[in-house]
Coordinates of C-alpha atoms and ligand atoms in Angstrom, one line a residue:
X233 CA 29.7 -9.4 -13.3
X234 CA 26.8 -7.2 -12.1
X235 CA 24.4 -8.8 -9.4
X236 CA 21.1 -9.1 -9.9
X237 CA 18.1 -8.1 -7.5
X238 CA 15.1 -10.5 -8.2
X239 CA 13.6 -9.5 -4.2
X240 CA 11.1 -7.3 -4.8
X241 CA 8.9 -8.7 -2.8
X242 CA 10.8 -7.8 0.3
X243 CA 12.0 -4.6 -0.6
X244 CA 12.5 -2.4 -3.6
X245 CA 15.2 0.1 -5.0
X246 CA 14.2 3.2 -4.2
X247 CA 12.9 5.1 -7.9
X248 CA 15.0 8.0 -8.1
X249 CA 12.3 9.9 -9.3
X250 CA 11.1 9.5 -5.3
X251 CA 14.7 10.3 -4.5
X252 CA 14.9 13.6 -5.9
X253 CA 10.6 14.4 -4.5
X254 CA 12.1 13.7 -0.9
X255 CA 15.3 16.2 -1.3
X256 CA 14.0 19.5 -0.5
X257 CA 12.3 17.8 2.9
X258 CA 15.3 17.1 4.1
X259 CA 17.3 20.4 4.2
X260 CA 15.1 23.2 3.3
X261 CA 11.9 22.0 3.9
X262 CA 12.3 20.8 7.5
X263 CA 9.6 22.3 9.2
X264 CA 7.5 20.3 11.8
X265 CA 3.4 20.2 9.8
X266 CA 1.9 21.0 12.8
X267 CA 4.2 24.1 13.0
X268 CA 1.9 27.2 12.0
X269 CA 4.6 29.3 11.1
X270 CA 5.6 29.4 7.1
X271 CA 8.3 26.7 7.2
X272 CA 5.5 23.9 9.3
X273 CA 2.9 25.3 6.6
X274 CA 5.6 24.1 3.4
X275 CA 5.9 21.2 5.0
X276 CA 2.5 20.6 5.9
X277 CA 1.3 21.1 2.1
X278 CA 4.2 18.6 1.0
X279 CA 2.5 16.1 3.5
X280 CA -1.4 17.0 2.4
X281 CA -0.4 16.2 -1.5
X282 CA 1.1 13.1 -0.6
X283 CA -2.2 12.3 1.7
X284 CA -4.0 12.9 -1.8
X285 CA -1.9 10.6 -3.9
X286 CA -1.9 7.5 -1.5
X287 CA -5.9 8.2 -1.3
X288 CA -6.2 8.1 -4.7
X289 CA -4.0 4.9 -5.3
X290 CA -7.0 3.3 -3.4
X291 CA -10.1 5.3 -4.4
X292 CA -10.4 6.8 -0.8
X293 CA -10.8 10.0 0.6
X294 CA -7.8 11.8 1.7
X295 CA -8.5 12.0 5.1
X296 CA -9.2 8.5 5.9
X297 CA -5.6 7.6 5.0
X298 CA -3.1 8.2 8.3
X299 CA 0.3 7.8 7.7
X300 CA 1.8 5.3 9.8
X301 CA 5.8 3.6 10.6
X302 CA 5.6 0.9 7.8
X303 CA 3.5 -1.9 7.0
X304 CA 3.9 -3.7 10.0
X305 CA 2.4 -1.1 12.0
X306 CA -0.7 -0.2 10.3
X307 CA -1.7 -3.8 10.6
X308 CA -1.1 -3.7 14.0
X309 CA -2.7 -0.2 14.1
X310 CA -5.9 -1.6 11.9
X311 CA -6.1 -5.1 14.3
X312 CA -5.6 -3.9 17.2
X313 CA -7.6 -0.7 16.7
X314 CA -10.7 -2.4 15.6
X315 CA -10.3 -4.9 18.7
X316 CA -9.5 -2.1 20.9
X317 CA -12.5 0.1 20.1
X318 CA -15.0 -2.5 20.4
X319 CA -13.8 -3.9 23.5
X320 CA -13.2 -7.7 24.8
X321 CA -15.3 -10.6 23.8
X322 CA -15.3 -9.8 20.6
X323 CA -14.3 -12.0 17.8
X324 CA -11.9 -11.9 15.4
X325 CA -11.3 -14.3 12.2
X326 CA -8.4 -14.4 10.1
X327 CA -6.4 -17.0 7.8
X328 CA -3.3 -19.2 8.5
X329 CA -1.5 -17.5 5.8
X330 CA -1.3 -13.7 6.6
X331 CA 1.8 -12.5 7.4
X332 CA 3.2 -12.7 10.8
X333 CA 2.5 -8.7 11.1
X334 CA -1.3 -9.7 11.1
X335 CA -0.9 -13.3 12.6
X336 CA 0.8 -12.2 15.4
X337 CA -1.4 -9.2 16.1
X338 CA -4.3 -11.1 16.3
X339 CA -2.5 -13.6 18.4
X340 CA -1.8 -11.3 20.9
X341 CA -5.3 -10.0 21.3
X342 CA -6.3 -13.6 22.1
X343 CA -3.8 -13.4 24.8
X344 CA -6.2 -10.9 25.9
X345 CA -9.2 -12.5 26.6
X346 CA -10.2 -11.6 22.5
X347 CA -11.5 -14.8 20.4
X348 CA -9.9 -15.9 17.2
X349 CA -11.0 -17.9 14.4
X350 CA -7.7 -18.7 11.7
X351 CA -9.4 -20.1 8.5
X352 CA -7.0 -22.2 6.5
X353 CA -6.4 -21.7 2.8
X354 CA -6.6 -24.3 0.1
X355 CA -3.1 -26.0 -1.5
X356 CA -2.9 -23.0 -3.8
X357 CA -2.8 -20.7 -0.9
X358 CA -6.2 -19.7 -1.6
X359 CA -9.3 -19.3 1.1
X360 CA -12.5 -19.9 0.6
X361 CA -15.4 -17.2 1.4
X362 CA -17.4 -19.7 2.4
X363 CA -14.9 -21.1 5.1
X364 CA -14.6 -17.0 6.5
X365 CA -18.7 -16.8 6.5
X366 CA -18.9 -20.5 8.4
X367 CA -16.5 -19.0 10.9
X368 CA -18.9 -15.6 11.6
X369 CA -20.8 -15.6 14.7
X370 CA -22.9 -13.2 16.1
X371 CA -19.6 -11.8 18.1
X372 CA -17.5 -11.0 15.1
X373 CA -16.0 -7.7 15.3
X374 CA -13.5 -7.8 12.7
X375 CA -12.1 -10.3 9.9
X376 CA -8.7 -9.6 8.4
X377 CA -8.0 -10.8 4.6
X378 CA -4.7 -10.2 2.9
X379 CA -5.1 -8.9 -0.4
X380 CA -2.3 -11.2 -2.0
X381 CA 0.3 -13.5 -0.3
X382 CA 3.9 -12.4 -0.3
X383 CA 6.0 -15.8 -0.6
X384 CA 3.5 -17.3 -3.2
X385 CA 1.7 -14.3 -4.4
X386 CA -1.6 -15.6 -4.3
X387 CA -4.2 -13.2 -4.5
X388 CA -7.3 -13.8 -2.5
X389 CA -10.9 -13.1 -3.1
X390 CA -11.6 -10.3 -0.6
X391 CA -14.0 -8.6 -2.5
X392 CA -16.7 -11.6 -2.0
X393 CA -14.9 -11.6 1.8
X394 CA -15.6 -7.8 2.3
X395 CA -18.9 -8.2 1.5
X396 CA -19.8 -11.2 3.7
X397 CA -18.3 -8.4 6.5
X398 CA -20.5 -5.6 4.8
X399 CA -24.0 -7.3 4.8
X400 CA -23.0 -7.9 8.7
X401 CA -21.8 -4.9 9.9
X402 CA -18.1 -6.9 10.6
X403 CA -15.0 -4.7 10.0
X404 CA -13.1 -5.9 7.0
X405 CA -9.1 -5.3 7.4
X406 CA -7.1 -6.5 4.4
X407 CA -3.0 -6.1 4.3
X408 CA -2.7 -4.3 0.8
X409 CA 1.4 -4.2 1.3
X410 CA 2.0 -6.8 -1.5
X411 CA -0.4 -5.2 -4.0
X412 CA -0.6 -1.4 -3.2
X413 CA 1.3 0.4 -6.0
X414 CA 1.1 -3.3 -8.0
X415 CA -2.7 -4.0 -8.4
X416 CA -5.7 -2.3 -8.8
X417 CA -7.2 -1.1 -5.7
X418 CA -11.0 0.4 -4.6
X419 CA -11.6 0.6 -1.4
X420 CA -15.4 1.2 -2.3
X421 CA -15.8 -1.8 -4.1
X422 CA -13.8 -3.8 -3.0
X423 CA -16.0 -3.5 0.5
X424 CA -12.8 -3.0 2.4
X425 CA -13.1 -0.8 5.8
X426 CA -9.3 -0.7 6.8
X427 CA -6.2 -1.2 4.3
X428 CA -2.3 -1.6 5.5
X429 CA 0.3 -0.4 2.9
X430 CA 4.1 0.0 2.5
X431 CA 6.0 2.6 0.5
X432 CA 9.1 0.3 0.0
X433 CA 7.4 -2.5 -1.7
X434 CA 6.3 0.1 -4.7
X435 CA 9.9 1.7 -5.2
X436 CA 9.3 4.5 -2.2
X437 CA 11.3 4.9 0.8
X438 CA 11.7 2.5 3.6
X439 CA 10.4 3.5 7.2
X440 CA 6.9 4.7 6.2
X441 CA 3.3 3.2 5.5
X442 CA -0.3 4.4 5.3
X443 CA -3.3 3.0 7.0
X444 CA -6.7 3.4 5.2
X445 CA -9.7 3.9 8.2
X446 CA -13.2 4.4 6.0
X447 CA -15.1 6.5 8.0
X448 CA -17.1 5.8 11.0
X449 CA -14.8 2.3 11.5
X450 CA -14.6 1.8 15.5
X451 CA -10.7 2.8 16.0
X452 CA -8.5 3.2 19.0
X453 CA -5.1 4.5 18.0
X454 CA -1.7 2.4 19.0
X455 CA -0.3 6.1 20.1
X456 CA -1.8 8.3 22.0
X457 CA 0.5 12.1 22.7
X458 CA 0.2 15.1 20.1
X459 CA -2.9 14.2 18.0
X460 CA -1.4 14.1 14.7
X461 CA -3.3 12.6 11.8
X462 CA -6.5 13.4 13.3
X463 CA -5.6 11.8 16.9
X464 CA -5.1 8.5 15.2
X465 CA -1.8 8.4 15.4
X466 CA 0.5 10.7 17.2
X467 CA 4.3 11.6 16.6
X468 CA 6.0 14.2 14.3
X469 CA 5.5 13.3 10.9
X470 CA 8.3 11.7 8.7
X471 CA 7.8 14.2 6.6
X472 CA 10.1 13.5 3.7
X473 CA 9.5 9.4 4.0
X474 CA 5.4 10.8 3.4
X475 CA 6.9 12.7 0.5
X476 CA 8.7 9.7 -1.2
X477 CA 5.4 7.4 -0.4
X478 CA 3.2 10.3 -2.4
X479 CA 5.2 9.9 -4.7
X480 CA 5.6 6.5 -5.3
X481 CA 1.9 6.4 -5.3
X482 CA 1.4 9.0 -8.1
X483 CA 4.2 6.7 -10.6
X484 CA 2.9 3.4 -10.1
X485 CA -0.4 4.7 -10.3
X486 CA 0.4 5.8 -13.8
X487 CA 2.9 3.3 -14.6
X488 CA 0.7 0.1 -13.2
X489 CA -1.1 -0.6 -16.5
X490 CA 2.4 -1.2 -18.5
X491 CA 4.5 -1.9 -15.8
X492 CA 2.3 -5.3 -14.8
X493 CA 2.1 -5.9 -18.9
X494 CA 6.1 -6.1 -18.8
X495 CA 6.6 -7.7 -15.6
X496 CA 4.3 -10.5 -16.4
X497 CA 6.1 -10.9 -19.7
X498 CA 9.1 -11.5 -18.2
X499 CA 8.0 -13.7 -15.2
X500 CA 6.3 -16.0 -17.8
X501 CA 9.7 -16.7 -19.6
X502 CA 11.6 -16.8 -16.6
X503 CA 9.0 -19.6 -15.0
X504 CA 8.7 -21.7 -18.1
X505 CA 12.2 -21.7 -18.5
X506 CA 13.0 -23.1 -15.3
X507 CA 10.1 -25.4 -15.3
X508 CA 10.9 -26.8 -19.0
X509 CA 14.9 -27.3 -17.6
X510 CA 14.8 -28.6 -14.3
X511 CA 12.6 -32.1 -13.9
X512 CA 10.7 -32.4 -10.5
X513 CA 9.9 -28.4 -10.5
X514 CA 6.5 -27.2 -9.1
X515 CA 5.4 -24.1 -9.1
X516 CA 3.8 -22.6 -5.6
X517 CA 0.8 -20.5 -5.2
X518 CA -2.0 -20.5 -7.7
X519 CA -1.2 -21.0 -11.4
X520 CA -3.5 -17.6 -12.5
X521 CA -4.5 -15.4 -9.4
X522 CA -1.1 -14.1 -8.5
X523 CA 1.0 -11.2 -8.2
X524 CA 2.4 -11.1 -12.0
X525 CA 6.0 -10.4 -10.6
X526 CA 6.0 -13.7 -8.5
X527 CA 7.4 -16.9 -8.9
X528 CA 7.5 -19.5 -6.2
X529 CA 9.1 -23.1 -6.8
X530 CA 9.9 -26.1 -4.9
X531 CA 12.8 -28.4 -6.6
X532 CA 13.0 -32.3 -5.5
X533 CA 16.2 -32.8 -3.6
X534 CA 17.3 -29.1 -3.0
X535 CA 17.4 -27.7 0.0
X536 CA 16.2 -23.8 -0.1
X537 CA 18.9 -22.5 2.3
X538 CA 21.7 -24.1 -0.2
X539 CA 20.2 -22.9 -3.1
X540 CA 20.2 -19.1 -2.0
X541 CA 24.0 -19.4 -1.4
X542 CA 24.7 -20.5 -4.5
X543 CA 22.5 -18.4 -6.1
X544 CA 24.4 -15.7 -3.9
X545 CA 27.6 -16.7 -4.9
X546 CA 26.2 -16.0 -8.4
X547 CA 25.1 -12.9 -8.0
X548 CA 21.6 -13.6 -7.8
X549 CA 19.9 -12.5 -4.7
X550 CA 16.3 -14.0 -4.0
X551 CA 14.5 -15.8 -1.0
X552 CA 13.5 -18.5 0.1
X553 CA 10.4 -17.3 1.7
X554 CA 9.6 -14.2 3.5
X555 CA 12.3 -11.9 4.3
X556 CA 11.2 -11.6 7.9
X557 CA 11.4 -15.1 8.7
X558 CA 14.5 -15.6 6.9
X559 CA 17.4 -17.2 9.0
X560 CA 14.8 -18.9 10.9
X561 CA 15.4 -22.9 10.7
X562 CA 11.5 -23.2 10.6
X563 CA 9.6 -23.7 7.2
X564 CA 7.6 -21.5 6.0
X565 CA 4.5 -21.2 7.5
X566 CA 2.7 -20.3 4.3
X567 CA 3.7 -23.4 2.4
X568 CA 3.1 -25.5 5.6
X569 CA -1.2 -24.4 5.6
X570 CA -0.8 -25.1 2.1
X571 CA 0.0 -28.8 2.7
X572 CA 3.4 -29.2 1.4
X573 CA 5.3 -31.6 3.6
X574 CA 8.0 -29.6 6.0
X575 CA 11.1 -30.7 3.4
X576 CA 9.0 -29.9 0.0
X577 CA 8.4 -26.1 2.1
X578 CA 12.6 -26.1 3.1
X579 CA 13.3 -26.4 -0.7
X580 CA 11.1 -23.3 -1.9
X581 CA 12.7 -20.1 -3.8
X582 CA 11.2 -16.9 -4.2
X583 CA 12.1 -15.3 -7.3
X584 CA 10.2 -11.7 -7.3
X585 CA 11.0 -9.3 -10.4
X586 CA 10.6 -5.3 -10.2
X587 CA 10.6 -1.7 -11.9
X588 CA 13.9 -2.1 -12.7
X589 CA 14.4 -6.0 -13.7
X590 CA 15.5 -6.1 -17.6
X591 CA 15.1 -9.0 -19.9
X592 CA 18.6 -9.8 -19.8
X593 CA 18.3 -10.1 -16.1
X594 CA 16.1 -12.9 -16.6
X595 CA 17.7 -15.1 -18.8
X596 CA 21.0 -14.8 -16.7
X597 CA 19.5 -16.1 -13.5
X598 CA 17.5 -18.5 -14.9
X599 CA 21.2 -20.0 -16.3
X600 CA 22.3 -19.3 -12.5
X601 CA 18.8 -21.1 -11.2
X602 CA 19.8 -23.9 -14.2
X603 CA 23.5 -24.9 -12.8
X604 CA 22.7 -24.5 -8.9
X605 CA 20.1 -26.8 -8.8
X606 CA 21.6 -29.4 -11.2
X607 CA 24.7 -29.3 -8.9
X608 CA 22.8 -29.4 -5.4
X609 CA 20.9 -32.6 -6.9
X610 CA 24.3 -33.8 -8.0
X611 CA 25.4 -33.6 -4.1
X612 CA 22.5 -35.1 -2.4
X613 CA 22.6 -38.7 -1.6
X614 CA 19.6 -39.4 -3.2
X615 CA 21.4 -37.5 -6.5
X616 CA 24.2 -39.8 -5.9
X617 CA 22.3 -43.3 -6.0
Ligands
PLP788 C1 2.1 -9.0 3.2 C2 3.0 -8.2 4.1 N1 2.5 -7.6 5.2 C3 3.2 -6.8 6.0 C4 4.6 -6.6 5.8 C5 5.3 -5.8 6.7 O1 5.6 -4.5 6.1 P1 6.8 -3.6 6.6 O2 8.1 -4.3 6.1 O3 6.6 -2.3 5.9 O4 6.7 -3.5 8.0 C6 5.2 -7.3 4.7 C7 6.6 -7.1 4.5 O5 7.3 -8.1 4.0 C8 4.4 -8.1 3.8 O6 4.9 -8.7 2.7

């Protein structure tokens, strides 16, 4: 029996169309981009196109997108960066459902004498505009958004949040890494000042990201050395990882359109399927704005932990919230802000479908979801009363 993959949401296969972009970068175009001899000069234009794809994935220009480690690091790079540039005092307002990437960042600067403001979100994992502009004060120097949640794929309104930032000169961060490659993006009107992205959430390679900086954004760079990418962030680039993120930009920016069509197709029969066969199902995250490839449910009785190991044993591999804070006895921090109780937010999984899920795919593990849960409920006590 083959297994099947329904994580996309913490990583993706890697499209071997980007596989076979990235091959000449690793033997015969090795040369370092800074390098002003021919082979730096090959490698440099590989690097230049790819700057020009990611750009155009998000309506910037080309050179306000540095390439960056991952995801991880260009919200650090954007937080940090902003806080760092305009100096202490300054306040910074974010939600209570960000990844920890962001949460964590702007933790840490209040560690340093920054303020922070974390706006909570509403049970569908949704926040309020009017909550972020409450929280402005006249020291705001940066709010940070996520464009859509990655264990219930809710997507927020940071469009009407960028623009509270715009009309007050406030730098407006969002973390893109769920939605670039899967959603529509403009950094123009979207009124959004820095972006963090990942290529292995769209199908590129793991181990590199891109940071949008719209120019004239106060930025301090994390590393300072060589002065790569314009001085904003230093180190020899990764030059076949900026390769596979080009071009992982350039399909889904082509594919998007009929890939989302297909995806939410098969995420709708997947979801009603479970949530017409298993009694005491509900469905996490907001019924309408959210990622069309995510399904997040909490079953009565069933501890999440349980169910991923029989689903395991099944071949199915999913989540039962984000990958990072996986093996962790804590509940997920997400569902917690949204008001689930700390048992309800134990018995979530994460079912997130891909480029390369089939329709067959789906009707097998919703069989697997079908049986695991009916036998969990079967073993616990209140199952057996
Ligand atoms: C919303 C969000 N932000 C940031 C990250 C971190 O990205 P990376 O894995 O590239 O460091 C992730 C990864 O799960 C994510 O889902």
């Amino acid at each position: 029996m083959t297994s099947i993959y329904l994580d996309y949401a913490a990583t993706t296969p890697m499209d071997p169309r980007v596989r076979e972009a990235m091959a000449p970068y690793w033997e015969t175009v090795f040369g370092n981009p800074m390098s002003l001899h021919s082979h730096g000069q090959k490698a440099l234009e590989g690097v230049e196109a790819a700057r020009d794809s990611v750009a155009r994935l998000i309506g910037a220009d080309s050179p306000e997108i540095v390439f960056t480690g991952c995801g991880t690091e260009s919200d650090n790079a954007a937080i940090k960066g902003v806080a760092f540039a305009r100096g202490q005092g300054g306040h910074i307002i974010t939600t209570a459902v960000e990844h920890h990437a962001v949460l964590h960042a702007c933790r840490f600067l209040e560690k340093q004498g920054f303020d922070l403001s974390v706006v909570s979100a509403d049970r569908f994992g949704r926040v309020n505009p009017d909550d972020i502009k409450d929280a402005i004060t006249s020291k705001t120097i940066l709010i940070s958004v996520m464009h859509a949640n990655n264990e219930v794929g809710t997507i927020e309104p940071i469009e009407a949040i960028g623009a509270l930032a715009r009309d007050r000169g406030i730098s407006f961060h969002t973390d893109a890494v769920q939605t670039a490659g899967h959603l529509p993006i403009h950094v123009d009107t979207m009124n959004i000042d820095l972006l963090a992205l990942s290529a292995h959430k769209f199908c590129g390679p793991k181990g590199v990201g891109a940071l949008y900086i719209r120019k004239g954004t106060p930025f301090e760079p994390l590393l300072h050395g060589g002065a790569q990418e314009g001085g904003r962030r230093s180190a020899t680039h990764n030059v076949p990882g900026i390769v596979g993120l080009g071009k992982a930009a350039e399909i889904a920016m082509k594919e998007m359109e009929d890939e989302n069509r297909r995806i939410d197709e098969l995420r709708r029969r997947l979801l009603n399927r479970l949530m017409r066969d298993i009694p005491d199902t509900c469905l996490n995250g907001h019924p309408e704005e959210r990622l069309p490839n995510n399904i997040n449910l909490s079953f009565a009785q069933v501890e999440g932990e349980a169910l991923l190991m029989h689903l395991d044993h099944a071949g199915i591999s999913a989540s039962s919230g984000s990958a990072c804070s996986s093996g962790s006895e804590d509940p997920s921090h997400v569902l917690l802000a949204m008001g689930l109780s700390p048992e309800k937010a134990r018995g979530s999984l994460r079912l997130s479908l891909g480029r390369f899920t089939t329709r067959e795919e789906i009707d097998r593990a919703a069989e697997a979801v079908i049986e695991a849960v009916g036998r969990l409920r079967e073993l616990s006590p209140a199952g057996k009363s």
